[in-house]
Short mmCIF file of C-alpha atoms in Angstrom, two decimals:
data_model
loop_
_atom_site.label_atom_id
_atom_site.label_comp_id
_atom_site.label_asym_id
_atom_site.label_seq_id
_atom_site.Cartn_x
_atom_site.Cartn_y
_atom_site.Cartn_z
CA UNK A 1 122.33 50.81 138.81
CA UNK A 2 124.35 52.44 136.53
CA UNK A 3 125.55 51.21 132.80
CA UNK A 4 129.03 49.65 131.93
CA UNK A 5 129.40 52.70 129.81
CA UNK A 6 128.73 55.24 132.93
CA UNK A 7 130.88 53.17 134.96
CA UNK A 8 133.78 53.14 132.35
CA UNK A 9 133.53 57.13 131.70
CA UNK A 10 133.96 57.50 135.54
CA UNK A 11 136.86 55.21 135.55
CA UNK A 12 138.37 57.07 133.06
CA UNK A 13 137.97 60.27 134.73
CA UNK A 14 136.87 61.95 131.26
CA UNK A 15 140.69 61.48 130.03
CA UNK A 16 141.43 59.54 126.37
CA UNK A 17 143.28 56.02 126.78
CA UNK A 18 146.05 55.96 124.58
CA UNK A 19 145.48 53.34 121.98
CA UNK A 20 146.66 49.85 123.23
CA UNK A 21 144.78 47.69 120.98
CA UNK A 22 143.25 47.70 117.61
CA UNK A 23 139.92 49.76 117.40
CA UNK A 24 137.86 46.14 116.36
CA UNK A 25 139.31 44.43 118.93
CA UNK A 26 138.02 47.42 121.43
CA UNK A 27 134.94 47.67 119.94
CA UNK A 28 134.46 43.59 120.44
CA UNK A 29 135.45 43.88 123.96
CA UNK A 30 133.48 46.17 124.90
CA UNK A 31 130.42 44.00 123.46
CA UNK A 32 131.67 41.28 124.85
CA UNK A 33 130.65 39.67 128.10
CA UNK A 34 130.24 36.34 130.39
CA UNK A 35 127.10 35.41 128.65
CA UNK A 36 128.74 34.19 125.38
CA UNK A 37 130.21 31.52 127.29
CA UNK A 38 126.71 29.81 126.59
CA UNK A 39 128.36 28.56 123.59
CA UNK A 40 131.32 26.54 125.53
CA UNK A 41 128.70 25.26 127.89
CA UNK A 42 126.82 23.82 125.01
CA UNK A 43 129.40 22.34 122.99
CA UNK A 44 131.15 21.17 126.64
CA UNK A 45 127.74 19.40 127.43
CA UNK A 46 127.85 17.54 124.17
CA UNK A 47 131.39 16.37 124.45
CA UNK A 48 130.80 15.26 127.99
CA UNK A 49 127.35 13.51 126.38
CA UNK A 50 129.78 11.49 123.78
CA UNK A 51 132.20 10.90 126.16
CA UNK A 52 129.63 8.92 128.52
CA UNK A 53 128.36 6.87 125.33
CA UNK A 54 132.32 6.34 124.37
CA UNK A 55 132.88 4.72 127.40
CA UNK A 56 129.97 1.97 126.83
CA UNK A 57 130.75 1.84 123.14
CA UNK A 58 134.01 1.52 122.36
CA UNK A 59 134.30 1.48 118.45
CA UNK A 60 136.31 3.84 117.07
CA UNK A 61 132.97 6.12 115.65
CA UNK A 62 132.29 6.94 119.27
CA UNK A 63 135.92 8.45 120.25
CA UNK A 64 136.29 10.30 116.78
CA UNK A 65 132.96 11.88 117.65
CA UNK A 66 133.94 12.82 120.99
CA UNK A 67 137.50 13.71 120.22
CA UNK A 68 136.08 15.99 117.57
CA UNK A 69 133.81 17.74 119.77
CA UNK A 70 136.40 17.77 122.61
CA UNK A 71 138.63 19.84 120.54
CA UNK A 72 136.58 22.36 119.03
CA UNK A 73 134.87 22.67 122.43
CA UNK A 74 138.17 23.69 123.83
CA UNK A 75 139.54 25.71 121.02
CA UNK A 76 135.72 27.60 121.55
CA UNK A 77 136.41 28.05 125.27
CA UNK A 78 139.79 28.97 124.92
CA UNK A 79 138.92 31.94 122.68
CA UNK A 80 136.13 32.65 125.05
CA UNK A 81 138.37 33.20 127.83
CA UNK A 82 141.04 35.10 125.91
CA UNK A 83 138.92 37.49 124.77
CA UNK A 84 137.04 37.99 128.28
CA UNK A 85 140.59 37.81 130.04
CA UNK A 86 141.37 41.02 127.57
CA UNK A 87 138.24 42.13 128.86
CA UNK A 88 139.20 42.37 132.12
CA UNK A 89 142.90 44.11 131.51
CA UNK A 90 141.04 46.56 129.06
CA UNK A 91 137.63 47.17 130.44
CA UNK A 92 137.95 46.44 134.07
CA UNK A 93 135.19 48.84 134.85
CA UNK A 94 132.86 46.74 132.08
CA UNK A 95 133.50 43.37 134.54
CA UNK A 96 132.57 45.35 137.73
CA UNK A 97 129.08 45.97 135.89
CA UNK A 98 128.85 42.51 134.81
CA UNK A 99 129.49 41.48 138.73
CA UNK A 100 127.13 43.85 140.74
CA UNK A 101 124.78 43.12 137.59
CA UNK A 102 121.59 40.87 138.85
CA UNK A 103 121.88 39.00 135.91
CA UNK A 104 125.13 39.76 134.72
CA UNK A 105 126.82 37.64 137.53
CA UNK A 106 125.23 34.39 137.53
CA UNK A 107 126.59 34.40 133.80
CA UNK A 108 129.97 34.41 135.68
CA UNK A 109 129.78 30.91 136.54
CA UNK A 110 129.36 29.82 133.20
CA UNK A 111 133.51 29.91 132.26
CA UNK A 112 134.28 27.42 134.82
CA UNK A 113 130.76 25.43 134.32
CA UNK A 114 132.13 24.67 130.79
CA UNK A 115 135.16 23.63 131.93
CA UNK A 116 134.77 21.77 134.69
CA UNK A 117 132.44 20.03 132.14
CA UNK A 118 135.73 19.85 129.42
CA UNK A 119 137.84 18.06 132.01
CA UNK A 120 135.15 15.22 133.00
CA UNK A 121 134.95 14.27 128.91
CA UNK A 122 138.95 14.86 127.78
CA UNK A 123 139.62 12.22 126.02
CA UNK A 124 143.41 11.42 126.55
CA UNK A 125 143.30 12.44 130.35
CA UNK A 126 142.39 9.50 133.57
CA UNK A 127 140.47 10.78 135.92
CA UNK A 128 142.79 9.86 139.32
CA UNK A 129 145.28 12.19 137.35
CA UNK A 130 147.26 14.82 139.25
CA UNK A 131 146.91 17.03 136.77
CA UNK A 132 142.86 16.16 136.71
CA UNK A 133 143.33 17.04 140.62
CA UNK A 134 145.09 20.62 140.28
CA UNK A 135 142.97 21.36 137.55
CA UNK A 136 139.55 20.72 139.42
CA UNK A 137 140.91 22.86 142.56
CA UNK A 138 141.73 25.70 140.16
CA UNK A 139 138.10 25.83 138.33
CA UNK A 140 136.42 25.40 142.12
CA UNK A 141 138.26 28.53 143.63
CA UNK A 142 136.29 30.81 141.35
CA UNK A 143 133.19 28.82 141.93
CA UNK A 144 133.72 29.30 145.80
CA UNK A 145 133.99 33.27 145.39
CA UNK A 146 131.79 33.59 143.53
CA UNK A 147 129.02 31.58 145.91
CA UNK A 148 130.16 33.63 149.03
CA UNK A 149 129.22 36.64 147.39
CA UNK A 150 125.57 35.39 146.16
CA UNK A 151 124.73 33.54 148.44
CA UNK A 152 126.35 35.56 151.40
CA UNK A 153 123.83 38.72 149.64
CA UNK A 154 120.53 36.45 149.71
CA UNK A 155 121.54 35.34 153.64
CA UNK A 156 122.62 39.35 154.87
CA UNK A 157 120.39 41.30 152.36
CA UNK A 158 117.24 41.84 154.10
CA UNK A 159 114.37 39.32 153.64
CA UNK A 160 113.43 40.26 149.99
CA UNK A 161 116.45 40.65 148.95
CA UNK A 162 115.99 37.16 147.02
CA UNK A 163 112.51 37.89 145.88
CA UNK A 164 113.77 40.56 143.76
CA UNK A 165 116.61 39.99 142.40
CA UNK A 166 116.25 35.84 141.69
CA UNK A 167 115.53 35.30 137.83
CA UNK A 168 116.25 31.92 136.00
CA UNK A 169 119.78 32.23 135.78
CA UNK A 170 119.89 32.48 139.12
CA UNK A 171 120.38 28.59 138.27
CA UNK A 172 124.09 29.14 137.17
CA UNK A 173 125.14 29.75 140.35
CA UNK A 174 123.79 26.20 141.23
CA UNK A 175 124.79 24.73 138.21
CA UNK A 176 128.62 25.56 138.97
CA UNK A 177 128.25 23.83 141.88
CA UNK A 178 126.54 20.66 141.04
CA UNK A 179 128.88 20.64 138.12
CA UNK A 180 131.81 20.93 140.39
CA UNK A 181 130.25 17.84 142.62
CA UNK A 182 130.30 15.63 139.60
CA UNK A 183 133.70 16.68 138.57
CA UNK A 184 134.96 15.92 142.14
CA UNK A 185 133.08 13.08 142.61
CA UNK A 186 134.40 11.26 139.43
CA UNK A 187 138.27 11.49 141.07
CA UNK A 188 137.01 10.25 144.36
CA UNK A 189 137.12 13.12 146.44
CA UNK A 190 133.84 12.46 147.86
CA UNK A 191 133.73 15.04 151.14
CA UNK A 192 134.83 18.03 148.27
CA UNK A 193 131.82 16.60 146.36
CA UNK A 194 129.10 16.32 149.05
CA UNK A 195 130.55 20.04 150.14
CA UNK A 196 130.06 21.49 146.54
CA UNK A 197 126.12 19.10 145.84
CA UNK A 198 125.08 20.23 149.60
CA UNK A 199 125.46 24.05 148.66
CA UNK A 200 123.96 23.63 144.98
CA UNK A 201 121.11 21.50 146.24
CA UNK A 202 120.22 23.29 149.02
CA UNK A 203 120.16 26.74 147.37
CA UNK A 204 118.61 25.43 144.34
CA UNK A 205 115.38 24.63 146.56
CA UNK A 206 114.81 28.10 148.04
CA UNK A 207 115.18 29.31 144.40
CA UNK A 208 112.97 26.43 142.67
CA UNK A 209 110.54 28.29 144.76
CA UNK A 210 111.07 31.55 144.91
CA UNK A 211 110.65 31.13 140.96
CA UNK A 212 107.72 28.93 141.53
CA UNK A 213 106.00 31.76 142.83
CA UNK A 214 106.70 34.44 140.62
CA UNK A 215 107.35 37.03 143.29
CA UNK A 216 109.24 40.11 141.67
CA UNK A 217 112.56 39.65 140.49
CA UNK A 218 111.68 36.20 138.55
CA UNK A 219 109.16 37.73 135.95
CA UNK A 220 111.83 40.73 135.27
CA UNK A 221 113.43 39.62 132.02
CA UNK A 222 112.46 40.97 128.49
CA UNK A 223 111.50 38.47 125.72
CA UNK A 224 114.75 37.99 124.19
CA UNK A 225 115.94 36.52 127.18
CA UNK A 226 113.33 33.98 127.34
CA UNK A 227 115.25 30.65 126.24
CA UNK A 228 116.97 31.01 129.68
CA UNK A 229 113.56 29.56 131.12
CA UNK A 230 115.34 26.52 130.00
CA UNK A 231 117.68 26.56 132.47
CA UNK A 232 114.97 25.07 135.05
CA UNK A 233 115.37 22.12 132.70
CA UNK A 234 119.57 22.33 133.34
CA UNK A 235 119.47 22.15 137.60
CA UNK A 236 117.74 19.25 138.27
CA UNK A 237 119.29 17.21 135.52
CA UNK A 238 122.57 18.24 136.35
CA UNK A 239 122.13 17.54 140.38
CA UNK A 240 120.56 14.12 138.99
CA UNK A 241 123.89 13.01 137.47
CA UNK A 242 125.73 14.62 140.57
CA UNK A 243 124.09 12.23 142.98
CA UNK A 244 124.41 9.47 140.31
CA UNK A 245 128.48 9.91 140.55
CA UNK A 246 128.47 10.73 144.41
CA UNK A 247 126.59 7.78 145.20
CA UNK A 248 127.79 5.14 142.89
CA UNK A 249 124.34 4.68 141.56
CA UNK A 250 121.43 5.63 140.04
CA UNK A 251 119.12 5.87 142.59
CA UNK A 252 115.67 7.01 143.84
CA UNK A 253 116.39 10.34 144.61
CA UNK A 254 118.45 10.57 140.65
CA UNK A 255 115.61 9.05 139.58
CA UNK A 256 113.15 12.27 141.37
CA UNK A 257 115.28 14.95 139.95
CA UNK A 258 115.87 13.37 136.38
CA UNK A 259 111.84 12.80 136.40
CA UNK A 260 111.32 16.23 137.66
CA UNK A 261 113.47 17.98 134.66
CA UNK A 262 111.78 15.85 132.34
CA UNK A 263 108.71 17.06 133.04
CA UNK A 264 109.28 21.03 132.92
CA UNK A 265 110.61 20.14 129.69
CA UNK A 266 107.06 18.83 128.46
CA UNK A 267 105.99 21.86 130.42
CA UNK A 268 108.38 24.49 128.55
CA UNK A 269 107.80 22.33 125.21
CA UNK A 270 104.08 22.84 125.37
CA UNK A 271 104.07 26.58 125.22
CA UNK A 272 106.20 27.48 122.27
CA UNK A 273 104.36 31.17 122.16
CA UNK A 274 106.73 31.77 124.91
CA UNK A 275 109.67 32.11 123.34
CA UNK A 276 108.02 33.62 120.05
CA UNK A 277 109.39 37.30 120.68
CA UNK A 278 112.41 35.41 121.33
CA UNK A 279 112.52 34.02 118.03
CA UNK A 280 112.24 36.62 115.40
CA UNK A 281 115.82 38.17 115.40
CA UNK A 282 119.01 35.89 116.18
CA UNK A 283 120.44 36.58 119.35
CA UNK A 284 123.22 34.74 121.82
CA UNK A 285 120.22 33.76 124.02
CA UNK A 286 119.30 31.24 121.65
CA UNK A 287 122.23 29.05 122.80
CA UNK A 288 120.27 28.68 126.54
CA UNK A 289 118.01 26.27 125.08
CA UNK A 290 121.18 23.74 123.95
CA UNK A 291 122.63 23.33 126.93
CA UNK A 292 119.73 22.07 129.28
CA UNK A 293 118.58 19.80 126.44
CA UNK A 294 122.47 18.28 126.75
CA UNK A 295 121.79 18.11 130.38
CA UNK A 296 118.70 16.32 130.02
CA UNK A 297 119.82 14.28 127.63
CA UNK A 298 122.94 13.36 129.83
CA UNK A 299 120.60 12.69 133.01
CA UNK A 300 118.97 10.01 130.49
CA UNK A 301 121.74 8.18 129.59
CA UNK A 302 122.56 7.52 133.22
CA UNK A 303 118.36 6.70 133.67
CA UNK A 304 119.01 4.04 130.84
CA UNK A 305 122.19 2.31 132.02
CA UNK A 306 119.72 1.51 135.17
CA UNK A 307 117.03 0.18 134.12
CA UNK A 308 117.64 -1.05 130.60
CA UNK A 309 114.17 -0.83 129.56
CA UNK A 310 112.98 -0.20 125.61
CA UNK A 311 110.85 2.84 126.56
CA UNK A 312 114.08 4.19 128.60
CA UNK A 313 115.98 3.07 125.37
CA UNK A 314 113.58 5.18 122.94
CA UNK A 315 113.41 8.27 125.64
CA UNK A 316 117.30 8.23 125.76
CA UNK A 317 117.54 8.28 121.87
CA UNK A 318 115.21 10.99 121.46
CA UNK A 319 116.80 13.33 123.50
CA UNK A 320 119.77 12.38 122.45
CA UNK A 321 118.93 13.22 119.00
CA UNK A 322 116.90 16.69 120.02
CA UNK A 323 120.09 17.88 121.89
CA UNK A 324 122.60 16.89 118.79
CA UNK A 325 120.04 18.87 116.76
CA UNK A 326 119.17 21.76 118.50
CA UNK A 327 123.42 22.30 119.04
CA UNK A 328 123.98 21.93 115.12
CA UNK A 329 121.49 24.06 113.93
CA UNK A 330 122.92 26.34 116.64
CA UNK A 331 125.95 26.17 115.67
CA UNK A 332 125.52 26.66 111.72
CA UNK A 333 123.02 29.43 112.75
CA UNK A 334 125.11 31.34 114.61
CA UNK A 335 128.12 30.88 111.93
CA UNK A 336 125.17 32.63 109.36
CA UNK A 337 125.02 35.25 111.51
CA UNK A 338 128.23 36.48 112.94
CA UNK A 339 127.91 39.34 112.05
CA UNK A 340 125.38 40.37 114.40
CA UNK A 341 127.06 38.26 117.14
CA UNK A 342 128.15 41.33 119.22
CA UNK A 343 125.22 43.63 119.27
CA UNK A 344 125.40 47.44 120.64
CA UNK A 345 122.23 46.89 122.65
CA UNK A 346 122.53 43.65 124.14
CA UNK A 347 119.61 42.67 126.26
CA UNK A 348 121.54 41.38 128.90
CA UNK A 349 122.35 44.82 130.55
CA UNK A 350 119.70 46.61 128.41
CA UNK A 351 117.26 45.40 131.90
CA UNK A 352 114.95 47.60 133.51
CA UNK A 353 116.84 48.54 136.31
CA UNK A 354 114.80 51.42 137.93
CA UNK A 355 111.92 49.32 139.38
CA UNK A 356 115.05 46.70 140.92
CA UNK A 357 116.70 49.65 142.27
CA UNK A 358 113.52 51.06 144.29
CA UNK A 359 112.60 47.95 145.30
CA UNK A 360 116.39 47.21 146.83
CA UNK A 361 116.06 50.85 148.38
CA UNK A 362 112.96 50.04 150.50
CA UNK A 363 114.58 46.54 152.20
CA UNK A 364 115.84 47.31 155.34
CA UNK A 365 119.54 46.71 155.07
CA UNK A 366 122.96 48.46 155.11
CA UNK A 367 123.99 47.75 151.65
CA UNK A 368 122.59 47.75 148.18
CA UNK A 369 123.40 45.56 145.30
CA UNK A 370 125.80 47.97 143.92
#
């Protein structure tokens, strides 16, 4: 698998690009890359969080909160996508890594996660909108691509094709979609949002255990990358507020999936030793542990509204405050540190790659991953 940098020297054919653009905004977009849009999932997940409590509470703390958050979540995800839209006009051959990347693509899904999760919590916007409507179909387009390549490779590419390459954000790709059901769901398109829960759901159980059992490609990511174990948290929770808003209620099988992401959070919360390498220099992998925790915390909201319970009341509360926490201190962390933001060795595509390649040479198919 070769680096962005090897693919972008071949691209170039050795020649000099006449300067375009300034030489720090070439140098950022170059570091750059799909995985910072952890942030706008994060900050998306808390908007859509106050938006949910907005609607039960109506005084006017709740929609200055959420109109707050709604705005610097987009003004965040708007600069996210500028600067990875430049990206793609400017370092073309950097993208192509990112999407024959193991990793690298499931971090794809995570523009259009965030956003499909901006449009269910704008503030000023009804949900039977038209514009709601055009919006949804243009966010679910990519989505769609982007799932006939993955999962079109883990149904064509031999029969360990999955066993190598899945790792835990893997999970993105049925995130997007589960996100997407919700989305669809909440404008009463209910065929588009069975279509987009049957392909998350269904995909996310042949990976819940192809993780489970640790073949190969799940145990392949270095320690910095470790907070994106949290992600098992993310799935079911979001699939439990999916079904939640497909079926008009929160149900037994909401009810299986939220109590099923609770508990690998106790699980992941009990071994902090994990994510000790993880810890000792800041890195944009911190921001996978926010937005599970918002999922979570979103999942137990709808568990509340239910049942209506005082240890479903405390539960609710205390995630609630853990994910409001854990995204500030985020969020004033990474301001401390911005300027080691955009590193030079990023982990992300700093992967050992030799050990996926051999192991993707002796499958018997036609076609690699590259």
């Amino acid at each position: 698998m070769e680096s962005p940098a090897e693919m972008e020297a071949q691209n170039n054919d050795g020649g000099r690009r006449p300067p375009v653009i300034s030489p720090a905004l070439e140098a950022m977009l170059r570091k750059f890359h799909a995985g910072y849009f952890r942030i706008g999932m994060s900050i998306s997940g808390q908007a859509l969080i106050w938006a949910m409590l907005a609607e039960e509470n109506h005084g006017p703390i709740h929609r200055t909160v959420l109109l707050v958050l709604w705005s610097l979540a987009f003004f965040i995800l708007f600069l996210l996508s500028l600067l990875y839209l430049l990206r793609c006009v400017f370092h073309f051959p950097l993208v192509q890594c990112e999407f024959f990347h193991h990793v690298g693509v499931n971090y794809l899904f995570a523009p259009w996660i965030s956003w499909f999760l901006l449009l269910q919590s704008m503030p000023f916007l009804d949900t039977p909108n038209f514009v709601y409507m055009i919006l949804w179909c243009a966010f679910a387009i990519p989505v769609v691509i982007l799932d006939v390549k993955i999962y079109g490779q883990w149904f064509t590419e031999g029969r360990r094709f999955l066993c190598i390459v899945a790792n835990p954000t893997s999970q993105l790709s049925v995130i997007g979609n589960l996100v997407g059901a919700q989305a669809a769901a909440k404008m009463g398109w209910k065929e588009s949002a069975l279509c987009f829960f049957s392909l998350g759901i269904v995909h996310y159980l042949v990976l819940f255990v192809t993780l489970y059992q640790r073949f190969s490609g799940a145990n392949r990511l270095p320690s910095m990358l470790r907070p994106v174990f949290f992600l098992h948290i993310a799935a079911p929770s979001v699939a439990s507020v999916a079904w939640e808003s497909i079926n008009g209620g929160f149900d037994m099988t909401s009810k299986m999936l939220f109590f099923l992401s609770l508990f690998i959070f106790m699980a992941l919360a009990c071994r902090p030793f994990l994510f000790r390498r993880a810890m000792k220099r800041f890195n944009i992998a911190w921001w996978a542990f926010s937005f599970p925790l918002s999922a979570l915390a979103l999942a137990s909201v709808e568990y509340h509204r239910h049942i209506q319970t005082l240890p479903s009341k405390l539960l609710m509360l205390l995630l609630l405050a853990l994910s409001v926490l854990v995204a500030l201190l985020l969020f004033l962390i990474t301001l401390l540190n911005s300027d080691v933001l955009l590193l030079d060795d990023d982990t992300l595509y700093n992967l050992p790659s030799n050990h996926l390649d051999s192991s993707l040479k002796r499958i018997p198919t036609s076609n690699s991953i590259n």
